[in-house]
Short mmCIF file of C-alpha atoms in Angstrom, two decimals:
data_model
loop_
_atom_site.label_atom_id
_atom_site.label_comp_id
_atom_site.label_asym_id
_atom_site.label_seq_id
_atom_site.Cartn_x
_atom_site.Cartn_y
_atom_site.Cartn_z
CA UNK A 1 149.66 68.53 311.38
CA UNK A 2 149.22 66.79 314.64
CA UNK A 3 146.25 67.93 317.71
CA UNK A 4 146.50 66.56 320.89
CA UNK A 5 142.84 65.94 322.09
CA UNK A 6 143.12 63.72 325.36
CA UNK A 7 146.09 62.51 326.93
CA UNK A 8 145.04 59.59 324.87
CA UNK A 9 143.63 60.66 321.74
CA UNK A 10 145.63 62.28 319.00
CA UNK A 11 143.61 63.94 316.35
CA UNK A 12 145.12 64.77 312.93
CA UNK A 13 144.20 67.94 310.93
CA UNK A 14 142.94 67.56 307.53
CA UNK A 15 144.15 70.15 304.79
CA UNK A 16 140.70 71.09 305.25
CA UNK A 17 140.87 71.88 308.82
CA UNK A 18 138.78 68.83 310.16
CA UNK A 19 140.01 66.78 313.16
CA UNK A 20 140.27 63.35 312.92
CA UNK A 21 142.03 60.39 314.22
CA UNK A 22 144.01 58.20 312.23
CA UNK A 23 142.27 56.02 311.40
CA UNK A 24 139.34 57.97 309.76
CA UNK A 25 141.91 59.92 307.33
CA UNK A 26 143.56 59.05 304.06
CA UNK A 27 146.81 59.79 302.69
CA UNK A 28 146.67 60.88 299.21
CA UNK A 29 150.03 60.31 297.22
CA UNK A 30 149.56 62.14 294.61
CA UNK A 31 148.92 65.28 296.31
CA UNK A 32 150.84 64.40 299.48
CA UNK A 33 148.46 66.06 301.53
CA UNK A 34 146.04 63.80 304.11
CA UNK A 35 142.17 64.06 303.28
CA UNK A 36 139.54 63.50 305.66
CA UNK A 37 135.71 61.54 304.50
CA UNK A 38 134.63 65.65 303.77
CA UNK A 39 137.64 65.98 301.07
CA UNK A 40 137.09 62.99 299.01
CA UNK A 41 134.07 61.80 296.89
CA UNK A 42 132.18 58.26 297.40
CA UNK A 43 131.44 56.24 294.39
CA UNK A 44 129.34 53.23 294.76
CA UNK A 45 131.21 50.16 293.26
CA UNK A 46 128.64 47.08 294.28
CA UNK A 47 125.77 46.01 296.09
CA UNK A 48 125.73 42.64 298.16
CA UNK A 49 123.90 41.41 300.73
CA UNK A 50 125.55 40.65 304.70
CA UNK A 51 123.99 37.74 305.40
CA UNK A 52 124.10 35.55 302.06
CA UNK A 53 127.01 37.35 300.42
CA UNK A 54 125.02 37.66 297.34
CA UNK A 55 126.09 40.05 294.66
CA UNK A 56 124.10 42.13 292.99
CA UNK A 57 124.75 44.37 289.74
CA UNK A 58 123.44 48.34 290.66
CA UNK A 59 120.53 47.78 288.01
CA UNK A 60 119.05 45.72 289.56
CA UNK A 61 119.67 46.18 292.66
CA UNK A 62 117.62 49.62 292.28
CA UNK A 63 114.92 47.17 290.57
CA UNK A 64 115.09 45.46 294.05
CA UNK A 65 114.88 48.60 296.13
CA UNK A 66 118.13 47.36 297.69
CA UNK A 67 116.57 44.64 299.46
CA UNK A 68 117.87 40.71 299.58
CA UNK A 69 115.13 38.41 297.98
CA UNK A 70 116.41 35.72 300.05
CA UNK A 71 116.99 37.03 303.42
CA UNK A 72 114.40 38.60 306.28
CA UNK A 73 115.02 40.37 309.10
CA UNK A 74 112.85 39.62 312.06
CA UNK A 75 110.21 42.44 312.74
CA UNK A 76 109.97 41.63 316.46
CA UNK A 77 113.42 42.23 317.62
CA UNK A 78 115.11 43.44 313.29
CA UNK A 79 117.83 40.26 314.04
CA UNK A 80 118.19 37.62 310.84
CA UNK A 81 115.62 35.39 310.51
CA UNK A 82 116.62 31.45 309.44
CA UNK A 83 114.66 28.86 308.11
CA UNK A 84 113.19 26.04 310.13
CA UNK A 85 112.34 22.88 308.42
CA UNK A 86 109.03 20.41 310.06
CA UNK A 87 106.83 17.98 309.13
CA UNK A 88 103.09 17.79 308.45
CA UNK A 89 100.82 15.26 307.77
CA UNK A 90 98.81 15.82 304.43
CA UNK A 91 95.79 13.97 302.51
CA UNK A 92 97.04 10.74 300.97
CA UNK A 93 97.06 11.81 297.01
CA UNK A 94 96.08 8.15 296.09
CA UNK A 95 94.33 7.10 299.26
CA UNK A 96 92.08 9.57 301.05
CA UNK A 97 91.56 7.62 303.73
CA UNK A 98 95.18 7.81 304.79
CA UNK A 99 97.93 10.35 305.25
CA UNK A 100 101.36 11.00 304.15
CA UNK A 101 104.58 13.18 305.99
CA UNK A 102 105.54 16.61 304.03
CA UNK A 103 108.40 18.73 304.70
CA UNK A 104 107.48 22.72 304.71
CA UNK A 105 109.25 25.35 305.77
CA UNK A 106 108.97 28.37 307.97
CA UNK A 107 110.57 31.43 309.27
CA UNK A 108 111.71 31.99 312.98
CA UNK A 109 113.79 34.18 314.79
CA UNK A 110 116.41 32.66 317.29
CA UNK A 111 116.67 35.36 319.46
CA UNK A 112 112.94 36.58 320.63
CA UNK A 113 111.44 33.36 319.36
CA UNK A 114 109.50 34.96 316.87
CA UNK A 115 108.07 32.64 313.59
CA UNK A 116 106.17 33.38 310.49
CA UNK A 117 103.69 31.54 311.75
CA UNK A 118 102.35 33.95 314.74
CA UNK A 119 100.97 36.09 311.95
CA UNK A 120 99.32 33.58 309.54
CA UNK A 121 101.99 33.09 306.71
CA UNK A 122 101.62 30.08 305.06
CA UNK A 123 104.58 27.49 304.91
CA UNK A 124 106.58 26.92 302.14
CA UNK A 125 107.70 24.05 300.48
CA UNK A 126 110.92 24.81 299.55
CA UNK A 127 113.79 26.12 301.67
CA UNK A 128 114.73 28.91 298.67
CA UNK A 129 111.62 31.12 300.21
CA UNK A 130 109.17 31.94 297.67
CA UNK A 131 107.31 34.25 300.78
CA UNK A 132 105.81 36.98 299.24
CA UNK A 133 106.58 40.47 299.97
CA UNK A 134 103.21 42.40 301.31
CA UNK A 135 101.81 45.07 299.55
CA UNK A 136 102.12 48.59 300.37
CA UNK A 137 98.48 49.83 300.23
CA UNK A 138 99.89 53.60 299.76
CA UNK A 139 101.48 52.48 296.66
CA UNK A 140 99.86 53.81 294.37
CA UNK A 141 99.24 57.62 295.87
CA UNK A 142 103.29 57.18 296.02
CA UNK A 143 103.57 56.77 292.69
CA UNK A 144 101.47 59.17 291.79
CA UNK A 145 102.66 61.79 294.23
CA UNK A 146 106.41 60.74 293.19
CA UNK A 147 105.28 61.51 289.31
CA UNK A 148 104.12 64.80 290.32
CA UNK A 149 107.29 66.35 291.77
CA UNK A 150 109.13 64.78 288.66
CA UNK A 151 106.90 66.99 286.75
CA UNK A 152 107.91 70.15 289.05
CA UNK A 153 111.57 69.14 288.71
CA UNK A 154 110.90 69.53 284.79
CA UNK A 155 109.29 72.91 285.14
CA UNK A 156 111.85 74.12 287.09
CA UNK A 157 114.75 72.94 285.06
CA UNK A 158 112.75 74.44 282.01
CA UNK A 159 112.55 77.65 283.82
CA UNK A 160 115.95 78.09 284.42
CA UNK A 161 117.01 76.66 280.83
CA UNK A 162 114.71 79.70 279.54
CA UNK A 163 116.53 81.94 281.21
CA UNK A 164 119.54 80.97 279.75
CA UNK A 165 118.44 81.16 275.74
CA UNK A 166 120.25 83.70 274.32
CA UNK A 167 119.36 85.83 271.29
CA UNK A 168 120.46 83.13 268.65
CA UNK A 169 117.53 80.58 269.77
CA UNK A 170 114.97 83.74 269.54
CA UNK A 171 116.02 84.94 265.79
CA UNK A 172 116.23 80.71 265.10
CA UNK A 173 112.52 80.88 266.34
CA UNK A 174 111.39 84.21 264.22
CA UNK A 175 113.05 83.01 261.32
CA UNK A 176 111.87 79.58 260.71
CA UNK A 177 108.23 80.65 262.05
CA UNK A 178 108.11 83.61 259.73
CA UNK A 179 110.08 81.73 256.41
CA UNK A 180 108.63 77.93 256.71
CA UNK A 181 105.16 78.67 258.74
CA UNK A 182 106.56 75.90 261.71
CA UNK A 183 105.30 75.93 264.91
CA UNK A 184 107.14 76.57 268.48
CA UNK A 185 106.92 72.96 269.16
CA UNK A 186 109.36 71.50 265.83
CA UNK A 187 111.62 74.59 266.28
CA UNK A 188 112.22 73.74 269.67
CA UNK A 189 113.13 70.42 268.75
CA UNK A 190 114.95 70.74 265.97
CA UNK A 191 116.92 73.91 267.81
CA UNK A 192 117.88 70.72 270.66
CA UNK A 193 115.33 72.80 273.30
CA UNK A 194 112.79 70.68 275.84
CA UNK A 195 109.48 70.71 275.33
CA UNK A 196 107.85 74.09 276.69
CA UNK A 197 105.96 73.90 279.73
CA UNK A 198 102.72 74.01 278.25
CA UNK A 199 103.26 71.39 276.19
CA UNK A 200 104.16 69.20 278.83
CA UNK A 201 101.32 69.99 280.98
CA UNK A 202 99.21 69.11 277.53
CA UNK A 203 100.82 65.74 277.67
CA UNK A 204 99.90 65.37 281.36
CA UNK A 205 96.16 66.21 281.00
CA UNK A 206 95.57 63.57 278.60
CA UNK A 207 96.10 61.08 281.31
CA UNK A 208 93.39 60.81 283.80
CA UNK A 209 95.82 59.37 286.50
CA UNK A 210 98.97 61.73 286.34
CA UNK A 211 95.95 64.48 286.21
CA UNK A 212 94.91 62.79 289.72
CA UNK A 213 98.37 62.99 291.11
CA UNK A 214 98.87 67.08 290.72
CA UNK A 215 96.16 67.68 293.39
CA UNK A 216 97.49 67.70 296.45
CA UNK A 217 96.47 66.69 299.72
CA UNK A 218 95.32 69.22 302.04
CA UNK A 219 95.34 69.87 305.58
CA UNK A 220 92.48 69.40 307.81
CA UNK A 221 91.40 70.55 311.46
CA UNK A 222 88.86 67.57 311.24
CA UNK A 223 89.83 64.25 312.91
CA UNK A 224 88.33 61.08 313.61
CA UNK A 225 87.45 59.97 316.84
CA UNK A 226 89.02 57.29 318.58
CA UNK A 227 87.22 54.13 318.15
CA UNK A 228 84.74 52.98 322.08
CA UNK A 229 87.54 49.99 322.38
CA UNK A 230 90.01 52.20 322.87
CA UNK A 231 87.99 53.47 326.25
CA UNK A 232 86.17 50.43 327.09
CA UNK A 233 88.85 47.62 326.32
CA UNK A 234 91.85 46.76 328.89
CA UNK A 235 94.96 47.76 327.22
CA UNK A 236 97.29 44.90 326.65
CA UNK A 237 100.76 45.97 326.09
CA UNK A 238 102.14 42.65 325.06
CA UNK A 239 99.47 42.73 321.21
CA UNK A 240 100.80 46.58 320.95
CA UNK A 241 103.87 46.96 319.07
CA UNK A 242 106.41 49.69 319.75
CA UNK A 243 107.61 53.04 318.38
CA UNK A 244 111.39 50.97 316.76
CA UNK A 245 108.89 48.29 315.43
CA UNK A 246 106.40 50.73 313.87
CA UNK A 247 109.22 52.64 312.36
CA UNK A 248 111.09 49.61 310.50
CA UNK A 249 108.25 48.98 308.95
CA UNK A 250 107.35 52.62 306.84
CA UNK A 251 105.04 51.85 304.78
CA UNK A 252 102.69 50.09 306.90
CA UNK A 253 103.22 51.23 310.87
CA UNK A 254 101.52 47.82 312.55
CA UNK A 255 99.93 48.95 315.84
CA UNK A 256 99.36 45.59 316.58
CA UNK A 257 102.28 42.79 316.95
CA UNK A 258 99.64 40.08 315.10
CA UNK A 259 100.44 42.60 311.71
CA UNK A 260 103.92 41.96 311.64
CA UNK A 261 105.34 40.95 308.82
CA UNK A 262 109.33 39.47 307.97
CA UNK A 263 110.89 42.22 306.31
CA UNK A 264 113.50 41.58 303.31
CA UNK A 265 117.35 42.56 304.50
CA UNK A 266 118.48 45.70 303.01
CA UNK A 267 121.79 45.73 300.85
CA UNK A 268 125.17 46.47 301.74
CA UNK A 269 127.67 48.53 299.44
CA UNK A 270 131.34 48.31 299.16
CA UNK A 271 132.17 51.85 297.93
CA UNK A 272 135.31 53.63 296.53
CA UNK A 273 136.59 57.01 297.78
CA UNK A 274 138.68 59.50 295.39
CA UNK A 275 140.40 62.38 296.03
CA UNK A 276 138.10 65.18 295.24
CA UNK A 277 141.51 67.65 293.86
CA UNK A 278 143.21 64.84 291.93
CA UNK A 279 140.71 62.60 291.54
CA UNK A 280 142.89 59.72 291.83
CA UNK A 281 141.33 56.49 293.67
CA UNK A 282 142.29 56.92 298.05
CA UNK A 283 140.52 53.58 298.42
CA UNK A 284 138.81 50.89 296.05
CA UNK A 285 137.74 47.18 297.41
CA UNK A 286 137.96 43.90 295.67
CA UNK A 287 134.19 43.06 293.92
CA UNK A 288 133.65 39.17 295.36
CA UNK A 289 131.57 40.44 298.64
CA UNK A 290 133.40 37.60 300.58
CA UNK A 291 136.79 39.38 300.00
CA UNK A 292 138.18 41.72 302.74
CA UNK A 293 141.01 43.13 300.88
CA UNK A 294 141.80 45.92 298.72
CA UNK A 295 142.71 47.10 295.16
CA UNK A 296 144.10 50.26 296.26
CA UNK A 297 143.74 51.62 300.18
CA UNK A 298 146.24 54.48 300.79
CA UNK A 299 144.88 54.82 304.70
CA UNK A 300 146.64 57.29 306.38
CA UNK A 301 148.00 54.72 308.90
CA UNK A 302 150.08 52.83 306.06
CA UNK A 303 152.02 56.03 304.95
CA UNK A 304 152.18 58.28 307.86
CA UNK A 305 153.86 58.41 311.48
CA UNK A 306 151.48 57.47 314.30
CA UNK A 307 151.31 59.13 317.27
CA UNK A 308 150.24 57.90 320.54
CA UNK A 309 150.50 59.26 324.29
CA UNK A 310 152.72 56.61 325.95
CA UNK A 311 152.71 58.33 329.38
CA UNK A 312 152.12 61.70 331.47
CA UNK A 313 153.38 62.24 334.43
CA UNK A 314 151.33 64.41 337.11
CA UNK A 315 151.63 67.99 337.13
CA UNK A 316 152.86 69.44 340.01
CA UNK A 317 153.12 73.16 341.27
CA UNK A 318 156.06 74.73 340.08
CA UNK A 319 157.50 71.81 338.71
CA UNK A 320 157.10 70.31 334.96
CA UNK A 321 155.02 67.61 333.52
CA UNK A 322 156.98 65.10 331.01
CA UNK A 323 154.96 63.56 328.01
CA UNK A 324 156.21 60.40 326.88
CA UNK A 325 155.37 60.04 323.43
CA UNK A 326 155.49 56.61 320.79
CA UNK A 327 156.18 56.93 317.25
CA UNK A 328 155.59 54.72 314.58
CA UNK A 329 156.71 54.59 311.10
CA UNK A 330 154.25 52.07 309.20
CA UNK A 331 156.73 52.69 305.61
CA UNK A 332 160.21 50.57 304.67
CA UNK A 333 161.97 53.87 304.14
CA UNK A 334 163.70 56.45 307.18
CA UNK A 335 160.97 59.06 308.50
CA UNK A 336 162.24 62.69 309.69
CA UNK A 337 159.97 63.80 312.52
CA UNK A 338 160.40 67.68 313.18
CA UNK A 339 158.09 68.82 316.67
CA UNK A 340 156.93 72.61 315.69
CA UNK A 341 155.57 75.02 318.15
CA UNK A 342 151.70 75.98 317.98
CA UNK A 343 150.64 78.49 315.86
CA UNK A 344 148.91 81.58 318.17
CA UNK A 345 149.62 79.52 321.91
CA UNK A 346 147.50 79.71 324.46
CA UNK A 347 148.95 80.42 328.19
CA UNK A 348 148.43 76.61 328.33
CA UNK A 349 150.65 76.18 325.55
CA UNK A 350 153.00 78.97 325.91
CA UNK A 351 155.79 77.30 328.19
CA UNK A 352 156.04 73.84 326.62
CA UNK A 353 159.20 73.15 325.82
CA UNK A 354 160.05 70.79 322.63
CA UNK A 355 162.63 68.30 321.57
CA UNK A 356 165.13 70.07 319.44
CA UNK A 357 166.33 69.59 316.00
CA UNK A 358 165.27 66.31 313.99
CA UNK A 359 164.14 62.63 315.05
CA UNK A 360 164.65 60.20 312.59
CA UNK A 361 162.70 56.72 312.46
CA UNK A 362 164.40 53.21 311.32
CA UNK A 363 161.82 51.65 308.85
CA UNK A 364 159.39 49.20 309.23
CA UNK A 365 160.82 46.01 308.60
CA UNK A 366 158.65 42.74 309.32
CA UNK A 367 161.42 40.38 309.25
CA UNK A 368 163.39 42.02 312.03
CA UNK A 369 161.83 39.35 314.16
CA UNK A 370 163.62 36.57 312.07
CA UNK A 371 166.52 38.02 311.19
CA UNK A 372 169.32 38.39 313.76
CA UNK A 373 171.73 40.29 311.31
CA UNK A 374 168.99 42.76 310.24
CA UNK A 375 170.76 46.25 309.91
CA UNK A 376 168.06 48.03 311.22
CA UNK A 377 168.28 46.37 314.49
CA UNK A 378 171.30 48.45 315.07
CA UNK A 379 169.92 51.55 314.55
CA UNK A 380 170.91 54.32 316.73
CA UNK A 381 168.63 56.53 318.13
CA UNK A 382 169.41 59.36 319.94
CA UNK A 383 169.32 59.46 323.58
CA UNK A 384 168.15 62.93 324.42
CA UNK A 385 165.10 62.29 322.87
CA UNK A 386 164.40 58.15 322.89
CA UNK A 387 163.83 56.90 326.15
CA UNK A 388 162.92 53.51 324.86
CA UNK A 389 162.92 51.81 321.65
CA UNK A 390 159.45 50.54 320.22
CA UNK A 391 159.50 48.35 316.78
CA UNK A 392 156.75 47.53 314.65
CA UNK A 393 156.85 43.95 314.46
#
């Protein structure tokens, strides 16, 4: 089902009622029905990185936290940073009175300029890297505040788990407690059950640090004064980073451009989409990350019509407007195009007038343009409803 938008956008319907233009729809064969990015499911198939086309298994990629060991983005301006190779003069290992050349390498940006150097990193001495990542000094309270909702996640799946014991697991529990003196602990386990709240809480308090993490920080009316620089100081707005530059860097906000620090590209995905009815693959790229092509892409522009305004002529009072429309048929096999009137019209849409009957369309053949006694270069169209002939070449 077809929506005209604009005179120049054509919008396709979805089975689930979403509008969206070709190009953002699939076609899925085995249901024959067209699904939009809401009606199919995205599986994650490989991780790589855009700049050194590195591949990376999802393992350790989540190891990683997605980032690229290799690569650094540029925390003045977020463009790639490259590698710059110089020379300095070091101590003379044999002769101390004397020096020697040594190649090093640093990290610069070739857009704002920007090198590792401005902030005190030390050169390297290979060209691989080896530039450590820095340390998050909130590490630790995110660990520890990360272990403590894993332990709420566990009570609340436990709560609804013990809603959901039925009467067998409470006479398995009176009978082995009663006949073999076990306590609630083995029968839970040998029943299949999680451990009971309690006992995980138990656990929990025998560790001084996950005992830490389930106090939570509280809120406070009290706050610090601003330092006297901040009144007595000129402000320089050139050492003051900004609000972009504070936020690509999380975990440590710099307020000061001397504390920034290259930060490791983030990996890319190449994903696969299935059809969430069928569950049949819609789309499925090759592995190698320097591949463009496709195991399986069943786009909606390879196996449907396509639609586009050619031309509208102005509207006039009392007299009719004429939409010239171009059709495409992207498959090797004859197309039937039917035009239906619009469910529930509007007064807009009451008095248009459509083509009658069927329009069919000669396949897509890509050696028409070679081929002089092609039969479907003597297709016949018909003339109360062609005005001009397009091919697909």
């Amino acid at each position: 089902m077809l929506k005209i938008f604009e005179p120049s956008n054509v919008l396709y319907v979805c089975t689930c009622g979403a509008e969206r233009p070709i190009t953002k729809i699939y076609f899925c064969r085995h249901c024959s029905s067209l699904r939009c990015g809401e009606c199919v499911s995205h599986e994650v198939d490989s991780h790589y990185c855009q700049n050194c086309l590195e591949y990376m298994p999802s393992p350790e990629a989540r190891l990683k936290k997605n980032k690229c060991s290799n690569c650094f983005d540029c925390p003045s301006c977020m463009h790639t940073l490259s590698t710059r190779a110089t020379s300095v003069q070091i101590p003379n290992p044999e002769d101390a009175s004397k020096t020697m050349p040594k190649k090093v390498y640093y990290l610069v940006c070739g857009f704002c300029r920007w090198t590792s150097r401005d902030v005190g990193i030390a050169d390297q001495a290979t060209a691989s890297g080896g530039w450590q990542e820095a340390e998050n000094p909130h590490s630790k309270r995110i660990s520890q505040l990360m272990e403590y909702y894993r332990i709420l996640a566990q009570k609340e799946k436990l709560d609804r788990e013990r809603k959901k014991i039925n009467q067998r697991y409470s006479y398995l529990h009176i009978s082995f407690q009663d006949k073999y003196g076990m306590s609630a602990t083995v029968v839970r386990k040998l029943a299949g059950l999680p451990p009971t709240l309690s006992t995980l809480f138990s656990y929990s308090k025998m560790d001084p640090e996950i005992s830490e993490q389930l106090t939570l920080p509280e809120a406070t009316s009290d706050v610090e004064p601003l330092p006297e620089s901040y009144l007595i100081q000129p402000l320089n707005l050139s050492s003051v980073t900004t609000l972009k530059q504070r936020l690509f860097q999380p975990q440590f906000q710099p307020v000061y451009t001397s504390e920034l620090y290259p930060q490791n590209k983030y990996m890319h995905i190449k994903r696969s989409q299935r059809c969430k009815v069928c569950e049949h693959n819609l789309s499925k790229p090759e592995y190698n990350p320097s591949s463009i092509k496709f195991k399986i892409q069943l786009a909606a522009f390879y196996h449907i019509p396509e639609l586009r305004i050619k031309n509208v002529s102005k509207l006039y009072l009392q007299k009719t407007c004429l939409v010239e429309m171009v059709l495409i048929n992207p498959t090797p096999h004859l197309a039937h195009i039917t035009f239906e009137p619009v469910e529930n019209p509007s007064d807009d849409l009451s008095s248009v007038k459509l083509p009658p009957g069927e329009l069919v369309l000669a396949p897509r053949d890509d050696t028409a343009e070679f081929d002089d006694v092609n039969d479907n270069q003597n297709f016949k169209d018909d003339p109360k409803l062609v005005i001009e002939l397009l091919r697909m070449k």
